[in-house]
Backbone as a chain_set.jsonl record, in Angstrom:
{"seq": "MPINLPIALTWLRIAMIPLIVGLFYIPADWISVPVRDAVAAFAFIVAALTDWFDGWLARRWNQTSSFGAFLDPVADKLMVCAALLILLDLNRVDSFIALIIIGREITISALREWMAKIGASGSVAVHRLGKFKTAAQMVAIPCLLYWQPLYGVSLQLVGQVLIVIAAILTVWSMFYYLRRAWPEIRDRSDRDKGSRKA", "coords": {"N": [[0.839, -1.187, 0.0], [0.746, 2.128, -1.016], [2.181, 4.956, 0.63], [1.809, 8.298, 1.056], [1.626, 11.899, 1.295], [-0.911, 12.831, 0.181], [-2.471, 10.408, 0.355], [-2.281, 9.958, 3.09], [-3.764, 12.136, 4.023], [-6.255, 11.38, 3.102], [-6.691, 9.084, 4.648], [-6.769, 10.396, 7.094], [-9.158, 11.779, 6.832], [-10.959, 9.652, 6.889], [-10.458, 8.76, 9.488], [-11.493, 10.847, 10.95], [-14.2, 10.47, 10.898], [-15.353, 8.634, 12.93], [-14.746, 10.292, 15.072], [-16.31, 12.584, 14.68], [-18.867, 11.417, 14.779], [-18.734, 10.413, 17.367], [-18.974, 12.706, 18.934], [-21.673, 13.077, 19.297], [-22.378, 11.261, 21.132], [-21.505, 12.1, 23.5], [-22.306, 12.921, 26.822], [-24.976, 15.224, 27.595], [-24.507, 17.001, 29.699], [-21.829, 17.356, 29.642], [-21.045, 18.739, 27.414], [-22.363, 21.503, 25.694], [-25.217, 21.622, 23.489], [-25.136, 23.559, 21.315], [-22.326, 24.025, 21.182], [-21.343, 21.448, 20.674], [-22.556, 20.97, 18.164], [-21.352, 22.979, 16.663], [-18.641, 22.227, 16.74], [-18.797, 19.751, 15.435], [-19.701, 20.564, 12.884], [-17.535, 22.168, 12.1], [-15.481, 20.233, 12.068], [-16.4, 18.595, 10.027], [-16.207, 20.348, 7.854], [-13.417, 20.721, 7.759], [-12.662, 18.089, 7.119], [-13.895, 17.878, 4.609], [-12.428, 19.775, 3.189], [-9.929, 18.554, 3.133], [-10.473, 16.638, 1.273], [-10.542, 17.989, -1.173], [-7.934, 19.009, -1.08], [-6.159, 16.795, -0.929], [-6.482, 15.585, -3.424], [-5.62, 17.642, -5.1], [-2.938, 17.894, -4.28], [-1.98, 15.327, -4.976], [-2.139, 15.375, -7.757], [-0.502, 17.588, -8.353], [1.996, 16.881, -7.282], [2.438, 14.62, -8.651], [1.638, 12.156, -7.553], [-0.385, 10.37, -7.857], [-2.258, 7.34, -7.589], [-3.461, 3.974, -8.034], [-4.486, 2.901, -5.709], [-4.987, 5.199, -4.184], [-6.917, 6.368, -5.831], [-8.95, 4.546, -5.431], [-9.381, 4.703, -2.62], [-10.058, 7.378, -2.05], [-12.771, 8.114, -3.033], [-14.156, 6.278, -1.445], [-13.671, 7.214, 1.151], [-15.005, 9.684, 0.972], [-17.688, 8.869, 0.594], [-18.182, 7.414, 2.942], [-17.926, 9.462, 4.816], [-20.009, 11.265, 4.098], [-22.277, 9.584, 4.309], [-22.179, 8.886, 7.045], [-22.537, 11.403, 8.226], [-25.11, 12.024, 7.278], [-26.619, 10.048, 8.565], [-26.309, 10.849, 11.21], [-27.645, 13.335, 11.09], [-30.15, 12.426, 10.413], [-30.857, 11.052, 12.733], [-31.029, 13.23, 14.416], [-33.268, 14.417, 13.474], [-32.982, 16.332, 11.463], [-32.823, 16.053, 8.818], [-34.799, 14.77, 6.197], [-35.978, 11.398, 6.093], [-36.443, 10.273, 3.584], [-34.903, 11.849, 1.871], [-32.326, 11.253, 2.839], [-32.281, 8.518, 2.239], [-32.415, 8.562, -0.566], [-29.945, 9.811, -1.236], [-27.972, 8.149, 0.006], [-28.669, 5.684, -1.114], [-28.191, 6.189, -3.819], [-25.404, 6.549, -3.797], [-24.517, 3.968, -3.153], [-25.528, 2.55, -5.357], [-24.224, 3.762, -7.619], [-21.568, 3.345, -6.935], [-21.424, 0.539, -7.047], [-22.039, 0.229, -9.751], [-19.856, 1.516, -10.987], [-17.781, -0.116, -10.122], [-18.411, -2.518, -11.42], [-18.323, -1.685, -14.099], [-15.64, -1.008, -14.301], [-14.562, -3.515, -14.034], [-15.229, -4.725, -16.421], [-13.776, -3.252, -18.11], [-14.729, -0.75, -18.945], [-14.761, 1.686, -17.635], [-14.535, 4.334, -18.328], [-16.958, 5.149, -19.317], [-18.514, 5.86, -17.173], [-17.253, 7.962, -15.965], [-16.487, 10.696, -13.732], [-18.836, 13.304, -13.866], [-19.861, 16.717, -14.512], [-22.358, 17.085, -13.347], [-22.315, 15.335, -11.166], [-20.334, 16.614, -9.736], [-21.532, 19.075, -9.097], [-23.584, 18.113, -7.489], [-22.096, 17.054, -5.369], [-20.899, 19.407, -4.392], [-23.172, 20.855, -3.5], [-24.043, 19.128, -1.502], [-21.83, 19.107, 0.257], [-21.867, 21.66, 1.262], [-24.408, 21.839, 2.337], [-24.491, 19.89, 4.422], [-22.664, 20.666, 6.638], [-24.057, 23.022, 7.323], [-26.488, 22.002, 8.232], [-25.561, 20.471, 10.338], [-24.555, 22.464, 12.031], [-26.795, 24.188, 12.471], [-27.648, 26.567, 13.608], [-28.365, 30.145, 13.596], [-26.111, 32.264, 11.792], [-24.414, 35.18, 11.848], [-26.832, 36.444, 11.305], [-27.842, 34.896, 9.262], [-29.885, 32.2, 8.41], [-28.699, 29.217, 8.82], [-29.87, 26.786, 9.068], [-32.087, 26.896, 7.321], [-30.723, 27.363, 4.899], [-29.236, 24.989, 4.717], [-31.316, 23.093, 4.56], [-32.55, 23.761, 2.126], [-30.41, 23.385, 0.334], [-29.845, 20.658, 0.684], [-32.059, 19.45, -0.401], [-31.771, 20.283, -3.049], [-29.376, 18.938, -3.552], [-30.316, 16.305, -3.373], [-32.027, 16.191, -5.583], [-30.181, 16.61, -7.664], [-28.713, 14.36, -7.188], [-30.404, 12.209, -7.97], [-30.726, 12.916, -10.649], [-28.053, 12.825, -11.623], [-27.549, 10.122, -11.142], [-29.28, 8.809, -12.955], [-28.139, 9.797, -15.249], [-25.564, 8.58, -15.257], [-26.363, 5.885, -15.312], [-27.65, 5.808, -17.78], [-25.487, 6.307, -19.458], [-24.049, 4.005, -19.006], [-25.757, 2.057, -19.91], [-25.622, 1.004, -22.682], [-23.355, -0.706, -22.508], [-24.19, -2.459, -20.5], [-26.41, -3.626, -21.764], [-25.185, -4.795, -24.043], [-23.466, -6.633, -22.802], [-25.344, -8.235, -21.524], [-26.655, -9.292, -23.768], [-24.563, -10.765, -24.9], [-24.139, -12.644, -22.902], [-26.566, -14.024, -23.016], [-26.35, -15.092, -25.572], [-24.141, -16.824, -25.25], [-25.206, -18.667, -23.474], [-27.167, -19.873, -25.015], [-25.597, -21.075, -26.965]], "CA": [[0.0, 0.0, 0.0], [1.579, 3.324, -1.055], [1.923, 5.963, 1.652], [2.312, 9.624, 0.771], [0.793, 12.886, 1.979], [-2.321, 12.776, -0.246], [-3.152, 9.234, 0.918], [-2.368, 10.191, 4.536], [-4.895, 13.039, 4.233], [-7.471, 10.595, 2.896], [-6.856, 8.286, 5.865], [-7.173, 11.325, 8.155], [-10.586, 12.034, 6.63], [-11.675, 8.471, 7.396], [-10.29, 8.722, 10.946], [-12.321, 11.893, 11.556], [-15.614, 10.073, 10.902], [-15.799, 8.233, 14.275], [-14.613, 11.422, 15.997], [-17.505, 13.412, 14.508], [-20.007, 10.646, 15.298], [-18.564, 10.305, 18.811], [-19.425, 13.932, 19.593], [-23.101, 12.987, 19.579], [-22.545, 10.308, 22.231], [-21.046, 12.746, 24.729], [-23.458, 13.338, 27.64], [-25.363, 16.634, 27.414], [-23.955, 17.859, 30.752], [-20.397, 17.524, 29.391], [-20.861, 19.706, 26.333], [-23.66, 22.042, 25.284], [-25.611, 21.263, 22.129], [-24.566, 24.482, 20.31], [-20.875, 23.799, 21.049], [-21.202, 20.149, 20.0], [-22.914, 21.118, 16.752], [-20.34, 23.825, 16.013], [-17.43, 21.419, 16.577], [-19.082, 18.75, 14.399], [-19.732, 21.26, 11.588], [-16.156, 22.562, 11.778], [-14.727, 19.021, 11.735], [-16.844, 18.153, 8.701], [-15.624, 21.277, 6.875], [-11.995, 20.369, 7.646], [-12.589, 16.828, 6.377], [-14.25, 18.154, 3.215], [-11.309, 20.491, 2.573], [-8.858, 17.598, 2.844], [-10.859, 15.935, 0.051], [-10.039, 18.8, -2.295], [-6.491, 19.237, -0.974], [-5.374, 15.59, -1.239], [-6.504, 15.412, -4.877], [-4.767, 18.689, -5.685], [-1.544, 17.524, -4.017], [-1.632, 14.124, -5.74], [-1.902, 15.78, -9.159], [0.619, 18.527, -8.423], [3.243, 16.17, -6.973], [2.453, 13.402, -9.458], [1.574, 11.034, -6.604], [-1.633, 9.619, -8.045], [-2.078, 5.885, -7.563], [-4.738, 3.248, -8.12], [-5.01, 2.771, -4.346], [-5.544, 6.494, -3.834], [-8.152, 6.533, -6.611], [-9.964, 3.703, -4.773], [-9.644, 5.108, -1.24], [-10.617, 8.729, -1.954], [-14.24, 8.119, -3.051], [-14.662, 5.516, -0.296], [-13.652, 8.145, 2.286], [-16.079, 10.664, 0.763], [-18.996, 8.252, 0.797], [-18.307, 7.117, 4.367], [-18.115, 10.723, 5.526], [-21.351, 11.778, 3.801], [-23.281, 8.668, 4.877], [-22.144, 9.024, 8.504], [-23.154, 12.693, 8.564], [-26.549, 11.929, 7.023], [-27.219, 9.234, 9.625], [-26.377, 11.726, 12.389], [-28.712, 14.308, 10.848], [-31.406, 11.684, 10.454], [-31.13, 10.807, 14.146], [-31.374, 14.519, 15.024], [-34.464, 14.918, 12.773], [-32.637, 17.537, 10.708], [-32.947, 15.722, 7.404], [-35.886, 13.821, 5.969], [-35.487, 10.04, 5.831], [-36.503, 10.029, 2.15], [-33.719, 12.521, 1.303], [-31.159, 10.448, 3.211], [-32.352, 7.269, 1.487], [-32.058, 8.866, -1.957], [-28.514, 10.101, -1.367], [-27.197, 6.952, 0.351], [-28.964, 4.664, -2.126], [-27.483, 6.547, -5.054], [-23.967, 6.288, -3.611], [-24.322, 2.515, -3.247], [-25.807, 2.145, -6.738], [-23.181, 4.226, -8.543], [-20.32, 2.652, -6.571], [-21.511, -0.813, -7.611], [-21.982, 0.369, -11.212], [-18.476, 1.843, -11.387], [-16.956, -1.309, -9.9], [-18.717, -3.47, -12.492], [-17.828, -1.123, -15.36], [-14.181, -1.136, -14.28], [-14.253, -4.936, -14.197], [-15.356, -5.092, -17.838], [-12.919, -2.363, -18.885], [-15.491, 0.356, -19.535], [-14.946, 2.684, -16.576], [-14.631, 5.669, -18.913], [-18.369, 5.472, -19.575], [-19.133, 6.424, -15.969], [-16.316, 8.901, -15.346], [-17.158, 11.779, -13.009], [-19.411, 14.341, -14.719], [-20.094, 17.945, -13.75], [-23.564, 16.898, -12.53], [-21.856, 14.744, -9.914], [-19.564, 17.629, -8.997], [-22.504, 20.023, -8.535], [-24.245, 17.391, -6.396], [-21.156, 16.987, -4.247], [-20.755, 20.754, -3.844], [-24.391, 21.174, -2.744], [-24.008, 18.252, -0.331], [-20.765, 19.484, 1.177], [-22.258, 22.907, 1.914], [-25.632, 21.575, 3.103], [-24.296, 19.068, 5.628], [-22.222, 21.455, 7.802], [-25.127, 23.944, 7.725], [-27.454, 21.226, 9.017], [-24.903, 20.097, 11.595], [-24.451, 23.662, 12.879], [-28.218, 24.333, 12.785], [-27.92, 27.835, 14.288], [-28.109, 31.314, 12.74], [-24.742, 32.775, 11.796], [-24.422, 36.547, 11.309], [-28.172, 36.745, 10.815], [-28.232, 33.965, 8.194], [-30.413, 30.935, 8.93], [-28.008, 28.084, 8.201], [-30.839, 25.687, 9.036], [-32.837, 27.022, 6.07], [-29.771, 27.169, 3.8], [-28.934, 23.562, 4.644], [-32.487, 22.34, 4.107], [-32.737, 24.017, 0.686], [-29.313, 22.768, -0.422], [-29.898, 19.184, 0.72], [-33.084, 19.074, -1.384], [-31.113, 20.449, -4.351], [-28.422, 17.819, -3.669], [-31.082, 15.076, -3.636], [-32.481, 16.264, -6.982], [-28.995, 16.374, -8.497], [-28.338, 12.962, -6.952], [-31.226, 11.38, -8.847], [-30.407, 13.306, -12.024], [-26.74, 12.29, -11.99], [-27.634, 8.664, -11.158], [-29.862, 8.407, -14.238], [-27.152, 10.122, -16.287], [-24.552, 7.517, -15.268], [-26.996, 4.635, -15.749], [-27.887, 5.919, -19.224], [-24.189, 6.139, -20.116], [-23.608, 2.612, -18.858], [-26.742, 1.117, -20.438], [-25.174, 0.228, -23.842], [-22.453, -1.77, -22.061], [-25.002, -3.435, -19.777], [-27.219, -4.334, -22.755], [-24.308, -5.64, -24.856], [-22.997, -7.743, -21.97], [-26.486, -9.119, -21.332], [-26.873, -10.005, -25.032], [-23.485, -11.752, -25.066], [-24.396, -13.716, -21.939], [-27.666, -14.828, -23.544], [-25.814, -15.844, -26.714], [-23.277, -17.899, -24.789], [-26.045, -19.708, -22.87], [-27.821, -20.6, -26.115], [-24.587, -21.9, -27.618]], "C": [[0.875, 1.239, 0.0], [1.195, 4.299, 0.051], [2.588, 7.258, 1.211], [1.343, 10.607, 1.417], [-0.66, 12.879, 1.492], [-3.087, 11.589, 0.34], [-3.293, 9.374, 2.435], [-3.539, 11.119, 4.862], [-6.224, 12.312, 4.045], [-7.746, 9.718, 4.11], [-7.296, 9.163, 7.04], [-8.662, 11.623, 8.057], [-11.418, 10.863, 7.148], [-11.619, 8.425, 8.917], [-11.17, 9.758, 11.642], [-13.789, 11.481, 11.666], [-16.059, 9.605, 12.292], [-15.669, 9.35, 15.298], [-15.843, 12.32, 15.916], [-18.726, 12.702, 15.094], [-19.947, 10.591, 16.829], [-19.02, 11.534, 19.575], [-20.876, 13.82, 20.044], [-23.426, 11.911, 20.619], [-22.056, 10.888, 23.557], [-22.259, 13.203, 25.531], [-23.706, 14.842, 27.545], [-24.781, 17.544, 28.492], [-22.437, 18.033, 30.616], [-20.133, 18.603, 28.357], [-22.23, 20.202, 25.882], [-23.945, 21.669, 23.835], [-25.052, 22.232, 21.096], [-23.062, 24.274, 20.085], [-20.62, 22.488, 20.312], [-21.463, 20.287, 18.507], [-21.881, 21.942, 16.0], [-19.056, 23.039, 15.761], [-17.628, 20.39, 15.467], [-19.078, 19.386, 13.01], [-18.33, 21.651, 11.15], [-15.33, 21.351, 11.358], [-15.116, 18.51, 10.35], [-16.249, 19.043, 7.62], [-14.151, 20.964, 6.659], [-11.832, 19.095, 6.83], [-12.896, 17.04, 4.9], [-13.117, 18.883, 2.49], [-10.139, 19.551, 2.27], [-9.166, 16.797, 1.583], [-10.349, 16.682, -1.176], [-8.516, 18.834, -2.281], [-5.693, 17.994, -1.336], [-5.358, 15.315, -2.741], [-5.6, 16.402, -5.581], [-3.29, 18.345, -5.494], [-1.108, 16.336, -4.864], [-1.34, 14.476, -7.195], [-0.667, 16.658, -9.272], [1.958, 17.827, -8.217], [3.379, 14.865, -7.754], [2.496, 12.154, -8.559], [0.231, 10.307, -6.696], [-1.328, 8.122, -8.07], [-3.45, 5.229, -7.649], [-5.347, 3.08, -6.727], [-5.648, 4.078, -3.886], [-6.852, 6.755, -4.552], [-9.287, 5.696, -6.036], [-10.377, 4.29, -3.43], [-10.373, 6.445, -1.15], [-12.15, 8.732, -2.026], [-14.857, 7.313, -1.916], [-14.734, 6.426, 0.93], [-14.781, 9.161, 2.179], [-17.439, 10.072, 1.102], [-19.225, 7.895, 2.261], [-18.616, 8.383, 5.162], [-19.538, 11.258, 5.335], [-22.424, 10.898, 4.436], [-23.334, 8.775, 6.397], [-22.828, 10.316, 8.936], [-24.663, 12.654, 8.358], [-27.263, 11.111, 8.091], [-27.322, 10.022, 10.934], [-27.552, 12.691, 12.248], [-30.082, 13.656, 10.881], [-31.818, 11.429, 11.901], [-31.561, 12.085, 14.866], [-32.65, 15.124, 14.431], [-34.196, 16.226, 12.031], [-32.629, 17.298, 9.202], [-34.038, 14.671, 7.272], [-35.321, 12.445, 5.608], [-35.48, 9.722, 4.337], [-35.302, 10.646, 1.442], [-32.47, 11.695, 1.58], [-31.122, 9.149, 2.416], [-31.943, 7.478, 0.029], [-30.552, 9.004, -2.107], [-27.673, 8.861, -1.084], [-27.418, 5.851, -0.684], [-28.251, 4.931, -3.429], [-25.998, 6.234, -4.938], [-23.669, 4.797, -3.743], [-24.478, 2.051, -4.694], [-24.675, 2.519, -7.68], [-21.835, 3.591, -8.21], [-20.298, 1.251, -7.169], [-21.392, -0.759, -9.137], [-20.547, 0.625, -11.675], [-17.551, 0.638, -11.197], [-17.164, -2.314, -11.032], [-18.169, -2.983, -13.821], [-16.304, -1.213, -15.438], [-13.769, -2.576, -14.541], [-14.325, -5.359, -15.66], [-14.57, -4.139, -18.739], [-13.633, -1.198, -19.538], [-15.724, 1.468, -18.525], [-15.073, 4.101, -17.12], [-16.063, 6.104, -19.154], [-19.034, 6.13, -18.37], [-18.136, 7.308, -15.213], [-17.097, 10.055, -14.727], [-17.579, 12.887, -13.98], [-19.69, 15.576, -13.86], [-21.376, 17.88, -12.916], [-23.207, 16.334, -11.158], [-21.09, 15.738, -9.069], [-20.489, 18.659, -8.364], [-23.234, 19.398, -7.35], [-23.365, 17.361, -5.16], [-21.003, 18.346, -3.583], [-21.964, 21.13, -2.991], [-24.427, 20.394, -1.432], [-23.028, 18.749, 0.716], [-21.001, 20.833, 1.837], [-23.472, 22.657, 2.809], [-25.355, 20.896, 4.437], [-23.742, 19.875, 6.799], [-23.261, 22.484, 8.263], [-26.14, 23.225, 8.604], [-26.852, 20.74, 10.332], [-24.852, 21.28, 12.555], [-25.823, 24.094, 13.391], [-28.591, 25.656, 13.45], [-27.71, 28.994, 13.321], [-26.658, 31.766, 12.882], [-24.738, 34.119, 11.086], [-25.77, 36.875, 10.661], [-28.669, 35.845, 9.702], [-28.711, 32.663, 8.822], [-29.74, 29.773, 8.204], [-28.905, 26.856, 8.147], [-31.606, 25.711, 7.71], [-31.935, 26.789, 4.862], [-29.481, 25.685, 3.608], [-30.096, 22.749, 4.115], [-32.747, 22.535, 2.613], [-31.672, 23.285, -0.119], [-29.372, 21.249, -0.409], [-30.984, 18.677, -0.222], [-32.51, 19.199, -2.795], [-30.143, 19.294, -4.591], [-29.143, 16.523, -3.989], [-31.578, 15.043, -5.08], [-31.321, 15.97, -7.932], [-28.505, 14.934, -8.365], [-29.093, 12.031, -7.897], [-30.879, 11.645, -10.308], [-29.087, 12.678, -12.466], [-26.751, 10.763, -12.025], [-28.197, 8.174, -12.487], [-28.92, 8.718, -15.397], [-26.118, 9.004, -16.401], [-25.142, 6.186, -15.744], [-27.262, 4.654, -17.256], [-26.588, 5.746, -19.999], [-23.727, 4.686, -20.09], [-24.526, 1.628, -19.563], [-26.279, 0.355, -21.682], [-24.252, -0.93, -23.462], [-23.234, -2.863, -21.334], [-25.8, -4.283, -20.762], [-26.373, -5.29, -23.586], [-23.833, -6.847, -24.061], [-24.121, -8.75, -21.731], [-26.758, -9.94, -22.59], [-25.818, -11.087, -25.24], [-23.691, -12.94, -24.119], [-25.519, -14.629, -22.422], [-27.199, -15.683, -24.708], [-24.966, -17.01, -26.281], [-24.08, -19.026, -24.151], [-26.739, -20.543, -23.947], [-26.849, -21.546, -26.832], [-24.285, -23.129, -26.771]], "O": [[1.68, 1.411, 0.916], [0.016, 4.448, 0.371], [3.803, 7.3, 1.015], [0.35, 10.197, 2.018], [-1.569, 12.918, 2.322], [-4.228, 11.745, 0.775], [-4.303, 8.96, 3.006], [-4.231, 10.917, 5.86], [-7.199, 12.593, 4.742], [-8.888, 9.613, 4.559], [-8.092, 8.737, 7.877], [-9.351, 11.71, 9.074], [-12.459, 11.063, 7.773], [-12.61, 8.091, 9.567], [-11.552, 9.57, 12.797], [-14.541, 12.073, 12.44], [-17.052, 10.121, 12.805], [-16.398, 9.365, 16.289], [-16.362, 12.767, 16.939], [-19.519, 13.307, 15.814], [-20.971, 10.707, 17.503], [-19.413, 11.431, 20.737], [-21.262, 14.402, 21.058], [-24.59, 11.678, 20.945], [-22.175, 10.252, 24.604], [-23.163, 13.819, 24.966], [-22.769, 15.631, 27.429], [-24.576, 18.733, 28.246], [-21.828, 18.774, 31.388], [-19.119, 19.299, 28.418], [-23.154, 19.406, 25.709], [-23.025, 21.431, 23.052], [-24.532, 21.781, 20.076], [-22.581, 24.337, 18.954], [-19.771, 22.43, 19.423], [-20.695, 19.788, 17.685], [-21.565, 21.652, 14.846], [-18.449, 23.164, 14.698], [-16.733, 20.178, 14.649], [-18.52, 18.823, 12.068], [-17.968, 21.492, 9.984], [-14.562, 21.429, 10.399], [-14.264, 18.049, 9.59], [-15.828, 18.546, 6.576], [-13.677, 20.941, 5.523], [-10.971, 19.021, 5.953], [-12.242, 16.457, 4.036], [-12.876, 18.635, 1.309], [-9.44, 19.727, 1.273], [-8.255, 16.33, 0.899], [-9.796, 16.083, -2.098], [-7.875, 18.705, -3.324], [-4.652, 18.106, -1.984], [-4.346, 14.865, -3.279], [-4.902, 16.058, -6.535], [-2.488, 18.483, -6.418], [-0.004, 16.328, -5.408], [-0.407, 13.941, -7.795], [0.131, 16.488, -10.194], [2.939, 18.14, -8.892], [4.32, 14.1, -7.543], [3.282, 11.234, -8.781], [-0.226, 9.705, -5.724], [-0.262, 7.703, -8.52], [-4.47, 5.859, -7.37], [-6.568, 3.11, -6.571], [-6.717, 4.073, -3.275], [-7.791, 7.297, -3.969], [-10.452, 6.078, -6.135], [-11.566, 4.373, -3.123], [-11.215, 6.631, -0.271], [-12.784, 9.311, -1.144], [-15.961, 7.623, -1.467], [-15.726, 6.418, 1.66], [-15.439, 9.469, 3.172], [-18.24, 10.688, 1.805], [-20.334, 8.051, 2.771], [-19.456, 8.377, 6.062], [-20.191, 11.656, 6.3], [-23.373, 11.406, 5.032], [-24.418, 8.756, 6.979], [-23.603, 10.326, 9.893], [-25.415, 13.191, 9.172], [-28.384, 11.439, 8.481], [-28.296, 9.884, 11.674], [-28.353, 12.845, 13.169], [-31.058, 14.261, 11.325], [-32.989, 11.574, 12.253], [-32.355, 12.038, 15.806], [-33.068, 16.211, 14.831], [-35.051, 17.109, 11.97], [-32.451, 18.227, 8.414], [-34.182, 13.795, 8.125], [-34.315, 12.341, 4.906], [-34.614, 8.984, 3.867], [-34.743, 10.047, 0.523], [-31.657, 11.46, 0.687], [-30.057, 8.723, 1.969], [-31.213, 6.666, -0.54], [-29.949, 8.396, -2.991], [-26.758, 8.549, -1.847], [-26.476, 5.167, -1.083], [-27.759, 4.005, -4.075], [-25.398, 5.71, -5.877], [-22.683, 4.409, -4.371], [-23.674, 1.266, -5.197], [-24.215, 1.684, -8.457], [-21.041, 3.326, -9.113], [-19.288, 0.822, -7.728], [-20.727, -1.6, -9.742], [-20.083, 0.019, -12.64], [-16.654, 0.399, -12.005], [-16.202, -2.891, -11.541], [-17.612, -3.767, -14.59], [-15.745, -1.462, -16.506], [-12.754, -2.833, -15.188], [-13.583, -6.24, -16.095], [-14.674, -4.199, -19.964], [-13.194, -0.706, -20.578], [-16.766, 2.124, -18.552], [-15.646, 4.972, -16.465], [-16.352, 7.3, -19.19], [-20.004, 6.872, -18.523], [-18.17, 7.393, -13.985], [-18.218, 10.355, -15.137], [-16.786, 13.345, -14.804], [-19.748, 15.489, -12.633], [-21.473, 18.548, -11.886], [-23.716, 16.783, -10.132], [-21.176, 15.719, -7.841], [-20.268, 19.077, -7.228], [-23.474, 20.055, -6.337], [-23.826, 17.61, -4.046], [-20.98, 18.439, -2.356], [-21.81, 21.661, -1.891], [-24.793, 20.931, -0.386], [-23.344, 18.807, 1.904], [-20.397, 21.125, 2.869], [-23.556, 23.201, 3.91], [-25.917, 21.279, 5.463], [-24.304, 19.784, 7.891], [-23.342, 22.789, 9.453], [-26.598, 23.774, 9.606], [-27.561, 20.614, 11.33], [-25.08, 21.121, 13.755], [-26.002, 24.335, 14.585], [-29.749, 25.845, 13.822], [-26.974, 28.863, 12.342], [-26.06, 31.662, 13.953], [-25.017, 34.205, 9.891], [-25.829, 37.504, 9.604], [-29.798, 36.004, 9.239], [-28.026, 32.088, 9.667], [-30.156, 29.39, 7.111], [-28.73, 25.988, 7.292], [-31.757, 24.679, 7.054], [-32.323, 26.106, 3.914], [-29.478, 25.182, 2.484], [-29.907, 21.828, 3.32], [-33.121, 21.591, 1.916], [-31.976, 22.643, -1.124], [-28.988, 20.61, -1.389], [-30.851, 17.591, -0.786], [-32.731, 18.33, -3.638], [-30.087, 18.738, -5.688], [-28.652, 15.721, -4.783], [-31.553, 13.995, -5.726], [-31.454, 15.19, -8.874], [-27.955, 14.364, -9.307], [-28.495, 11.171, -8.543], [-30.754, 10.715, -11.105], [-29.002, 12.077, -13.538], [-26.048, 10.161, -12.837], [-27.665, 7.236, -13.082], [-28.898, 8.004, -16.399], [-25.826, 8.532, -17.5], [-24.497, 5.448, -16.489], [-27.115, 3.633, -17.928], [-26.569, 5.123, -21.061], [-23.096, 4.203, -21.031], [-24.136, 0.485, -19.799], [-26.515, -0.851, -21.755], [-24.356, -2.016, -24.031], [-22.974, -4.051, -21.527], [-25.868, -5.505, -20.624], [-26.76, -6.436, -23.819], [-23.799, -7.962, -24.583], [-23.893, -9.959, -21.732], [-27.055, -11.132, -22.507], [-26.129, -12.187, -25.697], [-23.449, -14.089, -24.487], [-25.449, -15.848, -22.265], [-27.588, -16.844, -24.835], [-25.05, -18.086, -26.873], [-23.709, -20.195, -24.257], [-26.882, -21.759, -23.812], [-27.212, -22.647, -27.245], [-23.455, -23.954, -27.153]]}, "num_chains": 1, "name": "protein.A"}
């Protein structure tokens, strides 16, 4: 397993997940809810920034690797899913929204794994729709974790609007990737049927 700074930052992002989740198991008389939420939101922002920074460093220092390409999206999905489960428990996100986003991540991860296995991963390469979805998600989640007004701005409302936008983009991008992959799926299915008949 290669070890360099970009991969170390990715591992740091994964390590921060139980720390963020653990904040919500601290007894209420140990830490106030506003402080807990602020720390969780700040930790999520730091983790999200390492996502951008490790990719930038890997490209700049020419330290990209197949392991890093595997680990980076896994870290992102774990971080987002963990945060959504926290928000679901706090009743700050609708269960249907959480199901859409988590279900899409599982579906597209499985699709990309299968497409890579048959040598057609280029068909489901990251598209700008996916990037817009990620951006909306990464802004919405810390707003929902913080949940308090900031400088007169209702971050609760901002987060709720953005998470709905993220869910819409989630469905849109999922159908985009499935449509791109469909010719390969159909051709593989036809070949499998032909081989069974033979």
